[in-house]
PDB file of C-alpha atoms in Angstrom:
ATOM      1  CA  MET A   1      -8.362  49.573  18.680  1.00  0.00           C
ATOM      2  CA  SER A   2      -4.616  49.080  19.267  1.00  0.00           C
ATOM      3  CA  GLU A   3      -2.572  49.206  16.088  1.00  0.00           C
ATOM      4  CA  ASN A   4      -1.044  45.817  17.007  1.00  0.00           C
ATOM      5  CA  LYS A   5      -4.396  44.116  17.510  1.00  0.00           C
ATOM      6  CA  PRO A   6      -5.480  41.928  14.577  1.00  0.00           C
ATOM      7  CA  ALA A   7      -8.552  42.986  12.630  1.00  0.00           C
ATOM      8  CA  SER A   8     -10.056  39.517  13.108  1.00  0.00           C
ATOM      9  CA  GLY A   9     -10.086  37.394  16.235  1.00  0.00           C
ATOM     10  CA  CYS A  10      -8.089  34.619  14.546  1.00  0.00           C
ATOM     11  CA  PRO A  11      -4.464  34.444  15.747  1.00  0.00           C
ATOM     12  CA  MET A  12      -3.504  32.891  12.396  1.00  0.00           C
ATOM     13  CA  HIS A  13      -4.224  36.259  10.763  1.00  0.00           C
ATOM     14  CA  ALA A  14      -2.602  38.357  13.442  1.00  0.00           C
ATOM     15  CA  THR A  15       0.645  40.215  12.990  1.00  0.00           C
ATOM     16  CA  ALA A  16       3.174  40.197  15.805  1.00  0.00           C
ATOM     17  CA  PRO A  17       4.452  43.584  16.938  1.00  0.00           C
ATOM     18  CA  ALA A  18       7.645  44.627  15.196  1.00  0.00           C
ATOM     19  CA  GLY A  19      10.644  43.181  16.955  1.00  0.00           C
ATOM     20  CA  ASP A  20       8.517  40.748  18.987  1.00  0.00           C
ATOM     21  CA  ALA A  21      10.633  37.578  19.418  1.00  0.00           C
ATOM     22  CA  GLU A  22       7.821  35.263  20.432  1.00  0.00           C
ATOM     23  CA  TRP A  23       4.271  34.427  19.471  1.00  0.00           C
ATOM     24  CA  HIS A  24       1.835  32.824  21.915  1.00  0.00           C
ATOM     25  CA  GLY A  25       4.681  31.074  23.693  1.00  0.00           C
ATOM     26  CA  ALA A  26       5.985  29.410  20.503  1.00  0.00           C
ATOM     27  CA  GLN A  27       9.727  28.896  20.230  1.00  0.00           C
ATOM     28  CA  MET A  28      11.219  31.041  17.494  1.00  0.00           C
ATOM     29  CA  ASP A  29      14.922  30.286  17.581  1.00  0.00           C
ATOM     30  CA  PHE A  30      15.933  26.825  16.323  1.00  0.00           C
ATOM     31  CA  SER A  31      19.558  27.610  15.576  1.00  0.00           C
ATOM     32  CA  ASN A  32      20.638  25.085  18.211  1.00  0.00           C
ATOM     33  CA  LYS A  33      17.554  22.848  18.321  1.00  0.00           C
ATOM     34  CA  MET A  34      15.941  20.272  16.101  1.00  0.00           C
ATOM     35  CA  SER A  35      13.114  21.866  14.124  1.00  0.00           C
ATOM     36  CA  TYR A  36      10.053  20.402  12.441  1.00  0.00           C
ATOM     37  CA  GLY A  37      11.853  20.449   9.089  1.00  0.00           C
ATOM     38  CA  ASP A  38      14.948  18.821  10.592  1.00  0.00           C
ATOM     39  CA  TYR A  39      12.941  15.974  12.123  1.00  0.00           C
ATOM     40  CA  LEU A  40      11.052  15.217   8.895  1.00  0.00           C
ATOM     41  CA  GLY A  41      14.016  15.714   6.586  1.00  0.00           C
ATOM     42  CA  LEU A  42      12.009  18.236   4.580  1.00  0.00           C
ATOM     43  CA  GLU A  43      15.113  19.677   2.963  1.00  0.00           C
ATOM     44  CA  LYS A  44      15.570  16.403   1.072  1.00  0.00           C
ATOM     45  CA  ILE A  45      11.907  15.556   0.588  1.00  0.00           C
ATOM     46  CA  LEU A  46      10.794  18.938  -0.770  1.00  0.00           C
ATOM     47  CA  HIS A  47      13.794  19.212  -3.075  1.00  0.00           C
ATOM     48  CA  ALA A  48      13.375  15.714  -4.518  1.00  0.00           C
ATOM     49  CA  GLN A  49      11.081  16.864  -7.354  1.00  0.00           C
ATOM     50  CA  HIS A  50      12.973  17.447 -10.583  1.00  0.00           C
ATOM     51  CA  PRO A  51      10.620  17.940 -13.547  1.00  0.00           C
ATOM     52  CA  LEU A  52      12.266  17.209 -16.883  1.00  0.00           C
ATOM     53  CA  SER A  53       9.680  18.839 -19.106  1.00  0.00           C
ATOM     54  CA  PRO A  54       8.689  22.514 -19.346  1.00  0.00           C
ATOM     55  CA  ASN A  55       5.071  21.506 -18.694  1.00  0.00           C
ATOM     56  CA  HIS A  56       3.382  22.793 -15.522  1.00  0.00           C
ATOM     57  CA  ASN A  57       1.584  19.483 -14.895  1.00  0.00           C
ATOM     58  CA  GLU A  58       4.657  17.329 -14.447  1.00  0.00           C
ATOM     59  CA  MET A  59       4.946  18.403 -10.806  1.00  0.00           C
ATOM     60  CA  LEU A  60       1.575  16.738 -10.120  1.00  0.00           C
ATOM     61  CA  PHE A  61       2.765  13.531 -11.766  1.00  0.00           C
ATOM     62  CA  ILE A  62       5.960  13.446  -9.699  1.00  0.00           C
ATOM     63  CA  VAL A  63       4.374  14.297  -6.348  1.00  0.00           C
ATOM     64  CA  GLN A  64       1.585  11.762  -6.904  1.00  0.00           C
ATOM     65  CA  HIS A  65       4.046   8.939  -7.366  1.00  0.00           C
ATOM     66  CA  GLN A  66       6.493  10.032  -4.683  1.00  0.00           C
ATOM     67  CA  THR A  67       3.773  10.257  -2.041  1.00  0.00           C
ATOM     68  CA  SER A  68       2.428   6.865  -3.132  1.00  0.00           C
ATOM     69  CA  GLU A  69       5.881   5.378  -2.558  1.00  0.00           C
ATOM     70  CA  LEU A  70       5.963   6.901   0.925  1.00  0.00           C
ATOM     71  CA  TRP A  71       2.598   5.343   1.769  1.00  0.00           C
ATOM     72  CA  MET A  72       3.830   2.014   0.391  1.00  0.00           C
ATOM     73  CA  LYS A  73       6.883   2.265   2.631  1.00  0.00           C
ATOM     74  CA  LEU A  74       4.562   2.530   5.614  1.00  0.00           C
ATOM     75  CA  MET A  75       2.451  -0.374   4.342  1.00  0.00           C
ATOM     76  CA  LEU A  76       5.507  -2.610   4.137  1.00  0.00           C
ATOM     77  CA  HIS A  77       6.626  -1.500   7.596  1.00  0.00           C
ATOM     78  CA  GLU A  78       3.244  -2.636   8.944  1.00  0.00           C
ATOM     79  CA  MET A  79       2.917  -5.858   6.929  1.00  0.00           C
ATOM     80  CA  ARG A  80       6.384  -7.123   7.820  1.00  0.00           C
ATOM     81  CA  ALA A  81       5.464  -6.639  11.476  1.00  0.00           C
ATOM     82  CA  VAL A  82       2.119  -8.408  10.940  1.00  0.00           C
ATOM     83  CA  ARG A  83       3.964 -11.430   9.596  1.00  0.00           C
ATOM     84  CA  VAL A  84       6.133 -11.556  12.723  1.00  0.00           C
ATOM     85  CA  HIS A  85       3.084 -11.341  14.993  1.00  0.00           C
ATOM     86  CA  LEU A  86       1.280 -14.084  13.069  1.00  0.00           C
ATOM     87  CA  ARG A  87       4.251 -16.411  13.490  1.00  0.00           C
ATOM     88  CA  ALA A  88       4.202 -15.704  17.216  1.00  0.00           C
ATOM     89  CA  GLY A  89       0.419 -16.115  17.451  1.00  0.00           C
ATOM     90  CA  ASP A  90       0.194 -12.583  18.833  1.00  0.00           C
ATOM     91  CA  LEU A  91      -2.971 -11.445  17.085  1.00  0.00           C
ATOM     92  CA  PRO A  92      -4.162  -8.173  18.732  1.00  0.00           C
ATOM     93  CA  PRO A  93      -1.220  -6.101  17.409  1.00  0.00           C
ATOM     94  CA  ALA A  94      -1.637  -7.760  14.011  1.00  0.00           C
ATOM     95  CA  PHE A  95      -5.295  -6.675  13.903  1.00  0.00           C
ATOM     96  CA  LYS A  96      -4.347  -3.040  14.463  1.00  0.00           C
ATOM     97  CA  MET A  97      -1.646  -3.159  11.789  1.00  0.00           C
ATOM     98  CA  LEU A  98      -3.862  -4.850   9.210  1.00  0.00           C
ATOM     99  CA  ALA A  99      -6.552  -2.235   9.792  1.00  0.00           C
ATOM    100  CA  ARG A 100      -3.935   0.483   9.293  1.00  0.00           C
ATOM    101  CA  VAL A 101      -2.773  -1.060   6.016  1.00  0.00           C
ATOM    102  CA  ALA A 102      -6.354  -1.097   4.725  1.00  0.00           C
ATOM    103  CA  ARG A 103      -6.762   2.581   5.597  1.00  0.00           C
ATOM    104  CA  ILE A 104      -3.492   3.416   3.828  1.00  0.00           C
ATOM    105  CA  MET A 105      -4.877   1.721   0.743  1.00  0.00           C
ATOM    106  CA  ASP A 106      -8.014   3.836   1.074  1.00  0.00           C
ATOM    107  CA  GLN A 107      -5.770   6.898   1.137  1.00  0.00           C
ATOM    108  CA  LEU A 108      -4.094   5.757  -2.070  1.00  0.00           C
ATOM    109  CA  VAL A 109      -7.479   5.212  -3.721  1.00  0.00           C
ATOM    110  CA  HIS A 110      -8.338   8.874  -3.168  1.00  0.00           C
ATOM    111  CA  ALA A 111      -4.903   9.971  -4.330  1.00  0.00           C
ATOM    112  CA  TRP A 112      -5.869   8.835  -7.817  1.00  0.00           C
ATOM    113  CA  ASP A 113      -8.604  11.492  -7.764  1.00  0.00           C
ATOM    114  CA  VAL A 114      -5.892  14.138  -7.800  1.00  0.00           C
ATOM    115  CA  LEU A 115      -3.985  12.574 -10.691  1.00  0.00           C
ATOM    116  CA  ALA A 116      -7.259  12.242 -12.595  1.00  0.00           C
ATOM    117  CA  THR A 117      -7.314  16.037 -12.914  1.00  0.00           C
ATOM    118  CA  MET A 118      -4.557  15.592 -15.491  1.00  0.00           C
ATOM    119  CA  THR A 119      -6.065  15.525 -18.992  1.00  0.00           C
ATOM    120  CA  PRO A 120      -4.790  13.473 -21.958  1.00  0.00           C
ATOM    121  CA  PRO A 121      -3.116  16.482 -23.662  1.00  0.00           C
ATOM    122  CA  GLU A 122      -1.381  17.399 -20.407  1.00  0.00           C
ATOM    123  CA  TYR A 123      -0.013  13.869 -19.981  1.00  0.00           C
ATOM    124  CA  THR A 124       0.990  13.698 -23.638  1.00  0.00           C
ATOM    125  CA  ALA A 125       3.098  16.819 -23.111  1.00  0.00           C
ATOM    126  CA  ILE A 126       5.193  15.151 -20.393  1.00  0.00           C
ATOM    127  CA  ARG A 127       5.214  11.538 -21.575  1.00  0.00           C
ATOM    128  CA  PRO A 128       8.257  11.872 -23.882  1.00  0.00           C
ATOM    129  CA  TYR A 129      10.297  12.981 -20.867  1.00  0.00           C
ATOM    130  CA  LEU A 130       9.437   9.866 -18.826  1.00  0.00           C
ATOM    131  CA  GLY A 131      11.544   7.548 -20.964  1.00  0.00           C
ATOM    132  CA  ALA A 132      10.993   3.902 -19.995  1.00  0.00           C
ATOM    133  CA  SER A 133      10.230   4.715 -16.352  1.00  0.00           C
ATOM    134  CA  SER A 134       7.004   3.131 -15.132  1.00  0.00           C
ATOM    135  CA  GLY A 135       5.185   2.242 -11.936  1.00  0.00           C
ATOM    136  CA  PHE A 136       5.645  -1.373 -13.066  1.00  0.00           C
ATOM    137  CA  GLN A 137       9.244  -0.955 -11.887  1.00  0.00           C
ATOM    138  CA  SER A 138       8.264  -0.005  -8.317  1.00  0.00           C
ATOM    139  CA  TYR A 139      10.164  -2.434  -6.108  1.00  0.00           C
ATOM    140  CA  GLN A 140       8.010  -1.504  -3.117  1.00  0.00           C
ATOM    141  CA  TYR A 141       4.812  -2.386  -4.950  1.00  0.00           C
ATOM    142  CA  ARG A 142       6.445  -5.664  -6.005  1.00  0.00           C
ATOM    143  CA  GLU A 143       7.249  -6.494  -2.386  1.00  0.00           C
ATOM    144  CA  ILE A 144       3.692  -5.638  -1.373  1.00  0.00           C
ATOM    145  CA  GLU A 145       2.375  -8.144  -3.903  1.00  0.00           C
ATOM    146  CA  PHE A 146       4.908 -10.761  -2.775  1.00  0.00           C
ATOM    147  CA  ILE A 147       4.070 -10.366   0.910  1.00  0.00           C
ATOM    148  CA  LEU A 148       0.366 -10.639   0.026  1.00  0.00           C
ATOM    149  CA  GLY A 149       1.001 -13.890  -1.844  1.00  0.00           C
ATOM    150  CA  ASN A 150       0.819 -12.745  -5.473  1.00  0.00           C
ATOM    151  CA  LYS A 151       4.232 -14.123  -6.371  1.00  0.00           C
ATOM    152  CA  ASN A 152       5.933 -14.405  -9.731  1.00  0.00           C
ATOM    153  CA  ALA A 153       9.660 -15.147  -9.870  1.00  0.00           C
ATOM    154  CA  ALA A 154       9.889 -13.797 -13.434  1.00  0.00           C
ATOM    155  CA  LEU A 155       9.141 -10.303 -12.149  1.00  0.00           C
ATOM    156  CA  LEU A 156      12.436 -10.293 -10.267  1.00  0.00           C
ATOM    157  CA  ASN A 157      14.092  -9.743 -13.655  1.00  0.00           C
ATOM    158  CA  VAL A 158      12.767  -6.175 -13.659  1.00  0.00           C
ATOM    159  CA  HIS A 159      14.978  -5.483 -10.644  1.00  0.00           C
ATOM    160  CA  ALA A 160      18.076  -7.456 -11.664  1.00  0.00           C
ATOM    161  CA  GLY A 161      21.240  -5.545 -10.835  1.00  0.00           C
ATOM    162  CA  THR A 162      19.491  -3.092  -8.496  1.00  0.00           C
ATOM    163  CA  PRO A 163      20.319  -2.705  -4.793  1.00  0.00           C
ATOM    164  CA  GLU A 164      16.775  -3.888  -4.004  1.00  0.00           C
ATOM    165  CA  PHE A 165      17.114  -7.248  -5.783  1.00  0.00           C
ATOM    166  CA  PRO A 166      18.276  -9.227  -2.688  1.00  0.00           C
ATOM    167  CA  LEU A 167      15.388  -7.829  -0.639  1.00  0.00           C
ATOM    168  CA  LEU A 168      12.851  -8.841  -3.284  1.00  0.00           C
ATOM    169  CA  GLU A 169      14.434 -12.259  -3.718  1.00  0.00           C
ATOM    170  CA  GLU A 170      14.152 -12.808   0.032  1.00  0.00           C
ATOM    171  CA  SER A 171      10.527 -11.652  -0.057  1.00  0.00           C
ATOM    172  CA  LEU A 172       9.785 -14.108  -2.861  1.00  0.00           C
ATOM    173  CA  ASN A 173      11.214 -16.968  -0.800  1.00  0.00           C
ATOM    174  CA  THR A 174       9.524 -15.959   2.456  1.00  0.00           C
ATOM    175  CA  PRO A 175       6.025 -17.275   3.302  1.00  0.00           C
ATOM    176  CA  SER A 176       3.352 -14.681   2.638  1.00  0.00           C
ATOM    177  CA  LEU A 177       0.985 -13.216   5.218  1.00  0.00           C
ATOM    178  CA  TYR A 178      -1.629 -15.703   4.107  1.00  0.00           C
ATOM    179  CA  ASP A 179       0.819 -18.611   4.304  1.00  0.00           C
ATOM    180  CA  GLU A 180       1.502 -17.622   7.915  1.00  0.00           C
ATOM    181  CA  THR A 181      -2.228 -17.353   8.553  1.00  0.00           C
ATOM    182  CA  ILE A 182      -2.813 -20.883   7.260  1.00  0.00           C
ATOM    183  CA  HIS A 183      -0.029 -22.230   9.465  1.00  0.00           C
ATOM    184  CA  LEU A 184      -1.734 -20.445  12.361  1.00  0.00           C
ATOM    185  CA  LEU A 185      -4.991 -22.264  11.550  1.00  0.00           C
ATOM    186  CA  ALA A 186      -3.124 -25.566  11.745  1.00  0.00           C
ATOM    187  CA  ARG A 187      -1.581 -24.638  15.106  1.00  0.00           C
ATOM    188  CA  HIS A 188      -5.111 -24.034  16.387  1.00  0.00           C
ATOM    189  CA  GLY A 189      -5.962 -27.630  15.560  1.00  0.00           C
ATOM    190  CA  LEU A 190      -7.806 -27.046  12.303  1.00  0.00           C
ATOM    191  CA  PRO A 191      -7.115 -29.747   9.684  1.00  0.00           C
ATOM    192  CA  ILE A 192      -4.981 -28.309   6.888  1.00  0.00           C
ATOM    193  CA  SER A 193      -3.592 -30.630   4.219  1.00  0.00           C
ATOM    194  CA  ALA A 194       0.132 -31.389   4.314  1.00  0.00           C
ATOM    195  CA  GLU A 195       0.299 -30.324   0.677  1.00  0.00           C
ATOM    196  CA  ARG A 196      -0.866 -26.815   1.561  1.00  0.00           C
ATOM    197  CA  LEU A 197       1.301 -26.540   4.644  1.00  0.00           C
ATOM    198  CA  ASN A 198       4.367 -27.523   2.620  1.00  0.00           C
ATOM    199  CA  ALA A 199       3.517 -25.450  -0.461  1.00  0.00           C
ATOM    200  CA  ASP A 200       6.379 -23.753  -2.289  1.00  0.00           C
ATOM    201  CA  PRO A 201       6.418 -20.183  -0.891  1.00  0.00           C
ATOM    202  CA  THR A 202       7.739 -18.801  -4.189  1.00  0.00           C
ATOM    203  CA  LEU A 203       4.518 -19.698  -6.016  1.00  0.00           C
ATOM    204  CA  PRO A 204       1.272 -17.685  -6.015  1.00  0.00           C
ATOM    205  CA  THR A 205      -1.500 -18.659  -3.616  1.00  0.00           C
ATOM    206  CA  VAL A 206      -3.723 -21.456  -4.920  1.00  0.00           C
ATOM    207  CA  ALA A 207      -7.114 -22.266  -3.398  1.00  0.00           C
ATOM    208  CA  ASP A 208      -7.085 -25.368  -1.207  1.00  0.00           C
ATOM    209  CA  ALA A 209     -10.166 -27.336  -0.148  1.00  0.00           C
ATOM    210  CA  SER A 210      -8.835 -28.066   3.342  1.00  0.00           C
ATOM    211  CA  VAL A 211      -8.236 -24.358   3.963  1.00  0.00           C
ATOM    212  CA  GLN A 212     -11.764 -23.502   2.902  1.00  0.00           C
ATOM    213  CA  GLN A 213     -13.172 -26.170   5.216  1.00  0.00           C
ATOM    214  CA  ALA A 214     -11.073 -24.787   8.062  1.00  0.00           C
ATOM    215  CA  TRP A 215     -12.409 -21.289   7.486  1.00  0.00           C
ATOM    216  CA  LEU A 216     -15.953 -22.662   7.328  1.00  0.00           C
ATOM    217  CA  GLN A 217     -15.362 -24.199  10.734  1.00  0.00           C
ATOM    218  CA  VAL A 218     -14.117 -20.857  12.052  1.00  0.00           C
ATOM    219  CA  TYR A 219     -17.112 -18.960  10.676  1.00  0.00           C
ATOM    220  CA  GLY A 220     -19.455 -21.677  11.920  1.00  0.00           C
ATOM    221  CA  ASP A 221     -18.287 -21.334  15.528  1.00  0.00           C
ATOM    222  CA  THR A 222     -17.144 -17.762  15.969  1.00  0.00           C
ATOM    223  CA  THR A 223     -17.349 -17.955  19.761  1.00  0.00           C
ATOM    224  CA  ARG A 224     -14.727 -20.685  19.860  1.00  0.00           C
ATOM    225  CA  TYR A 225     -12.548 -19.208  17.119  1.00  0.00           C
ATOM    226  CA  TRP A 226     -13.177 -15.507  17.661  1.00  0.00           C
ATOM    227  CA  ALA A 227      -9.551 -14.406  17.167  1.00  0.00           C
ATOM    228  CA  LEU A 228      -9.224 -16.364  13.922  1.00  0.00           C
ATOM    229  CA  TYR A 229     -12.601 -15.048  12.788  1.00  0.00           C
ATOM    230  CA  GLU A 230     -11.469 -11.476  13.432  1.00  0.00           C
ATOM    231  CA  LEU A 231      -8.213 -12.146  11.595  1.00  0.00           C
ATOM    232  CA  ALA A 232     -10.155 -13.449   8.601  1.00  0.00           C
ATOM    233  CA  GLU A 233     -12.304 -10.331   8.457  1.00  0.00           C
ATOM    234  CA  LYS A 234      -9.257  -8.076   8.744  1.00  0.00           C
ATOM    235  CA  LEU A 235      -7.717  -9.902   5.773  1.00  0.00           C
ATOM    236  CA  VAL A 236     -10.951  -9.505   3.798  1.00  0.00           C
ATOM    237  CA  ASP A 237     -11.000  -5.780   4.625  1.00  0.00           C
ATOM    238  CA  MET A 238      -7.432  -5.427   3.419  1.00  0.00           C
ATOM    239  CA  GLU A 239      -7.961  -7.321   0.180  1.00  0.00           C
ATOM    240  CA  THR A 240     -11.125  -5.329  -0.502  1.00  0.00           C
ATOM    241  CA  ALA A 241      -9.178  -2.089  -0.072  1.00  0.00           C
ATOM    242  CA  PHE A 242      -6.425  -3.452  -2.315  1.00  0.00           C
ATOM    243  CA  ARG A 243      -8.961  -4.247  -5.024  1.00  0.00           C
ATOM    244  CA  PHE A 244     -10.344  -0.700  -4.878  1.00  0.00           C
ATOM    245  CA  TRP A 245      -6.798   0.659  -5.139  1.00  0.00           C
ATOM    246  CA  ARG A 246      -6.060  -1.425  -8.231  1.00  0.00           C
ATOM    247  CA  PHE A 247      -9.427  -0.604  -9.801  1.00  0.00           C
ATOM    248  CA  ARG A 248      -8.937   3.131  -9.268  1.00  0.00           C
ATOM    249  CA  HIS A 249      -5.500   2.816 -10.859  1.00  0.00           C
ATOM    250  CA  VAL A 250      -6.978   1.175 -13.961  1.00  0.00           C
ATOM    251  CA  THR A 251      -9.752   3.724 -14.371  1.00  0.00           C
ATOM    252  CA  THR A 252      -7.390   6.665 -13.906  1.00  0.00           C
ATOM    253  CA  VAL A 253      -4.914   5.317 -16.449  1.00  0.00           C
ATOM    254  CA  GLU A 254      -7.709   4.659 -18.949  1.00  0.00           C
ATOM    255  CA  ARG A 255      -9.049   8.172 -18.408  1.00  0.00           C
ATOM    256  CA  ILE A 256      -5.664   9.749 -19.092  1.00  0.00           C
ATOM    257  CA  ILE A 257      -3.989   7.551 -21.740  1.00  0.00           C
ATOM    258  CA  GLY A 258      -6.752   5.309 -23.028  1.00  0.00           C
ATOM    259  CA  PHE A 259      -5.368   2.015 -24.330  1.00  0.00           C
ATOM    260  CA  LYS A 260      -1.889   3.220 -25.237  1.00  0.00           C
ATOM    261  CA  THR A 261       1.060   1.014 -24.331  1.00  0.00           C
ATOM    262  CA  GLY A 262       2.540   1.824 -20.935  1.00  0.00           C
ATOM    263  CA  THR A 263       5.877   3.636 -20.703  1.00  0.00           C
ATOM    264  CA  GLY A 264       7.432   0.493 -19.202  1.00  0.00           C
ATOM    265  CA  GLY A 265       6.363  -1.626 -22.161  1.00  0.00           C
ATOM    266  CA  THR A 266       3.283  -3.253 -20.627  1.00  0.00           C
ATOM    267  CA  ALA A 267      -0.060  -3.329 -22.424  1.00  0.00           C
ATOM    268  CA  GLY A 268      -1.234  -0.509 -20.172  1.00  0.00           C
ATOM    269  CA  VAL A 269      -4.916  -0.707 -19.284  1.00  0.00           C
ATOM    270  CA  SER A 270      -5.258  -4.235 -20.692  1.00  0.00           C
ATOM    271  CA  TYR A 271      -2.488  -5.449 -18.369  1.00  0.00           C
ATOM    272  CA  LEU A 272      -3.927  -3.625 -15.362  1.00  0.00           C
ATOM    273  CA  ARG A 273      -7.367  -5.113 -15.976  1.00  0.00           C
ATOM    274  CA  LYS A 274      -5.913  -8.620 -15.842  1.00  0.00           C
ATOM    275  CA  MET A 275      -4.472  -7.804 -12.433  1.00  0.00           C
ATOM    276  CA  LEU A 276      -7.995  -7.089 -11.187  1.00  0.00           C
ATOM    277  CA  ASP A 277      -8.758 -10.806 -11.491  1.00  0.00           C
ATOM    278  CA  VAL A 278      -6.069 -11.772  -8.968  1.00  0.00           C
ATOM    279  CA  VAL A 279      -7.586 -13.011  -5.688  1.00  0.00           C
ATOM    280  CA  LEU A 280      -5.146 -12.922  -2.780  1.00  0.00           C
ATOM    281  CA  PHE A 281      -7.085 -14.916  -0.185  1.00  0.00           C
ATOM    282  CA  PRO A 282      -9.299 -17.154  -2.345  1.00  0.00           C
ATOM    283  CA  GLU A 283     -10.899 -19.324   0.342  1.00  0.00           C
ATOM    284  CA  LEU A 284     -12.022 -16.328   2.388  1.00  0.00           C
ATOM    285  CA  PHE A 285     -14.091 -15.065  -0.522  1.00  0.00           C
ATOM    286  CA  ALA A 286     -15.237 -18.450  -1.835  1.00  0.00           C
ATOM    287  CA  LEU A 287     -16.649 -19.551   1.523  1.00  0.00           C
ATOM    288  CA  ARG A 288     -19.196 -16.735   1.471  1.00  0.00           C
ATOM    289  CA  THR A 289     -21.229 -18.676  -1.060  1.00  0.00           C
ATOM    290  CA  GLU A 290     -21.482 -21.573   1.382  1.00  0.00           C
ATOM    291  CA  LEU A 291     -22.286 -19.677   4.563  1.00  0.00           C
TER     292      LEU A 291
END
């Protein structure tokens, strides 16, 4: 056996001959080229973790929340585009994006499994170093709720004076994905009440009888309204994934801190449980009883 031949047949475990400048045709010199790390900005991303406590477990806490924010950034990127496509009546791209958002939420559900490996004593050791910082202050999560129709103007106060305030204020005043969907139903000739069509976009979604009747018509004649029917099911998929995400959040927090007050001043688990009762697309779930 040649001394340069790896002991196993796996090239991942092989050792290149001393002085060998290449490996299986891979480029080795990136002194004048964009590398993988350059493209992804890894220098900034991988040096953005700054634990404040001496406890080993704080790195988990930081990475969990930073990666969640990255996934939320992608969600918003997709949902803003969905809203544009709904306004234009261009549904096929919207279907793909809504499906992607639901899968991102699935990813975030499983991310809680990792944080759940943190025990109460481990969290207690880092909690004093968190100050008043809390996920409740996540402006991206707030925009996600606004774009999904769960609006509350009072929550803008959390972001007063921040660079993100104008963005959130605009999101509050912009029709939600579901508002755009209901306007789309009307453009397809389905009878939607003027009251619902002219609803204040800064208020949370409220169930409307005319909307439920319109959806019943869609579900009753799927051949005629196939695109709207598919849109409805994509919205149901997304809300279902969102509910799982919120539920997993509640159970993880309860597992780690019990019923202690949250670092941001909320009631912690009690507050999160109330959020589980929020229904984003009420008519789409209510109509199932009548079908």
